[in-house]
XYZ file of C-alpha atoms in Angstrom:
150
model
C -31.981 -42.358 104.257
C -30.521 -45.157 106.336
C -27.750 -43.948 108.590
C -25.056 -46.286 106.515
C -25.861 -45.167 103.564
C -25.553 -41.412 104.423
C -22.121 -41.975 105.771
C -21.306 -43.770 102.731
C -22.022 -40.550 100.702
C -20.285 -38.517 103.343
C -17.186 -41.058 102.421
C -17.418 -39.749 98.639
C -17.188 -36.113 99.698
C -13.691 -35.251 99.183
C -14.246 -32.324 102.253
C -15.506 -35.263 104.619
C -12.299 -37.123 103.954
C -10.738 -35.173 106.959
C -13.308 -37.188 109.296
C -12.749 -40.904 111.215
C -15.370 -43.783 109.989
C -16.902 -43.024 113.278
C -17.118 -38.966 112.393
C -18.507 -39.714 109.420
C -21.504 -41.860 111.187
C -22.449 -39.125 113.579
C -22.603 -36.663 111.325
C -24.433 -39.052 109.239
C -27.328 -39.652 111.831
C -27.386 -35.543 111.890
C -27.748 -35.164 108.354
C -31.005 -35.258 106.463
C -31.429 -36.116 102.540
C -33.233 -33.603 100.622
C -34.810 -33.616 97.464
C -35.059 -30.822 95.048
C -36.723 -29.646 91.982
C -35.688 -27.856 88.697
C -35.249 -24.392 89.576
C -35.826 -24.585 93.213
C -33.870 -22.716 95.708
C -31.109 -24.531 98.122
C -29.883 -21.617 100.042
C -29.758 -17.609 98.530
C -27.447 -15.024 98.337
C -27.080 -12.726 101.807
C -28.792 -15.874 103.949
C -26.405 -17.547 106.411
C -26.420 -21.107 105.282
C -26.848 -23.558 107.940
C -24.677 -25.992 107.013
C -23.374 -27.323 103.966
C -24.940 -29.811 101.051
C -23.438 -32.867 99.334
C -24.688 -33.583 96.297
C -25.716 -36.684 95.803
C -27.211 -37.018 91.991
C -28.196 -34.196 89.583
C -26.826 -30.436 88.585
C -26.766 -27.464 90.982
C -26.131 -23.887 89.590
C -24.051 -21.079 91.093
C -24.706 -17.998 90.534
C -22.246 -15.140 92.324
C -24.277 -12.094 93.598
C -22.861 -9.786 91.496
C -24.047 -9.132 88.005
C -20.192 -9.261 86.705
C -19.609 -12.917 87.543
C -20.843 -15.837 85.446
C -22.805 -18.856 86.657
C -21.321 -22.079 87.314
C -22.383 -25.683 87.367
C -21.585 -28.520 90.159
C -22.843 -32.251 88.832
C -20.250 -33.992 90.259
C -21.846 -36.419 93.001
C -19.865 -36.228 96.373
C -19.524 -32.311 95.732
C -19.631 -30.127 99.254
C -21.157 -27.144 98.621
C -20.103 -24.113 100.671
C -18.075 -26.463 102.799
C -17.016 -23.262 104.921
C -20.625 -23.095 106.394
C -20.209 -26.058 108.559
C -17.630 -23.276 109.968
C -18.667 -20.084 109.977
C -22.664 -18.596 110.046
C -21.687 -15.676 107.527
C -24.278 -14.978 104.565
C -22.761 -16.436 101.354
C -22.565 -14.581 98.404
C -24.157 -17.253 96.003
C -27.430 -18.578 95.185
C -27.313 -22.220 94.424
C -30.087 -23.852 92.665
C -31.057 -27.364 90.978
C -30.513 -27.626 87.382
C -32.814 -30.579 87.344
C -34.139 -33.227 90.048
C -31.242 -33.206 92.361
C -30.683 -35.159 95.742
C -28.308 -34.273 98.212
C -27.436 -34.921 102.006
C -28.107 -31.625 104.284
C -24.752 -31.443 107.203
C -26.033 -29.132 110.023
C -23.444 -26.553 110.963
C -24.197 -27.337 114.749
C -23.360 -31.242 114.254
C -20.025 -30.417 112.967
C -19.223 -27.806 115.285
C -20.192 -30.381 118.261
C -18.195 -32.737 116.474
C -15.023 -30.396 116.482
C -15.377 -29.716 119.901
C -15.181 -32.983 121.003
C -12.409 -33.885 118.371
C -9.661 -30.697 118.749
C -7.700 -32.628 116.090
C -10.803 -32.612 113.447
C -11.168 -28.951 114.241
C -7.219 -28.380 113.600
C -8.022 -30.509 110.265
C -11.107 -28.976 108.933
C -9.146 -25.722 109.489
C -5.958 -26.797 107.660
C -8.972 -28.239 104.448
C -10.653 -25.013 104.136
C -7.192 -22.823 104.167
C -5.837 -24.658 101.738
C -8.895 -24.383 99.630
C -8.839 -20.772 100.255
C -5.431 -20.393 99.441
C -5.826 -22.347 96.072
C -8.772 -20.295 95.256
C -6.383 -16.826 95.888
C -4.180 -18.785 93.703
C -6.220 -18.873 90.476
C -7.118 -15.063 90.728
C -3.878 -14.395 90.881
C -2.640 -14.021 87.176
C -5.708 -11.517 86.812
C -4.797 -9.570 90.460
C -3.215 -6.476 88.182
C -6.547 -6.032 86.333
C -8.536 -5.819 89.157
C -9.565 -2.939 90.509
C -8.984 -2.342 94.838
């Protein structure tokens, strides 16, 4: 993938929004495209990700680790999947597979964390993105918080 057009789909990823033009372009020439089958495996439950996906074309699944939780689908292109593994090396609790042919552009945790250290202010931003995506995901459980068991 040519280095413009990989910061071009970087520019469609909502998540990505918080980086310059010229963020965007280095973490572009550290990306890779990757291609992926029906049914193949993009990262598994209990492995640390190493960085994050945006889809480019075609339908990833979900599925939560536990047996309780239903399966989800992500087709929309521009989609950052697991955006808080450019942060943090934890093991996510989701398997994410293609649907069908998919494409999407691989961001390697350790180019984004170089970028953040040499950009305090994208660090202080990237922060900010994924606490208010935590907090709005807190949100939505809320109404169902009382049937929950602790």
């Amino acid at each position: 993938m040519r280095l413009d057009d990989a910061a071009a789909v970087l520019s469609y990823a909502e998540f990505f929004t918080i980086c310059d033009d010229e963020q965007k372009r280095l973490l572009a020439f550290s990306s890779e495209r990757r291609r992926f089958d029906p049914d193949d495996i993009i990262y598994k439950a209990g492995d640390p990700p190493l960085g994050a996906h945006v889809l480019i074309a075609g339908t990833l699944k979900v599925k939560p680790n536990d047996k309780a939780s239903k399966s989800a689908a992500i087709s929309e292109p521009g989609s950052v999947v697991s955006a808080i593994s450019l942060i943090l090396s934890k093991p996510r609790p989701i398997t994410i597979t293609a649907v069908i042919d998919c494409e999407t552009l691989f961001v390697p945790r350790a180019a984004f964390l170089k970028l953040c250290q040499q950009s305090p202010d994208l660090a202080e931003r990237a922060a900010a993105r994924i606490q208010t995506e935590l907090e709005t995901y807190l949100g939505a459980l809320e109404p169902v918080r009382g049937k929950m068991r602790l």
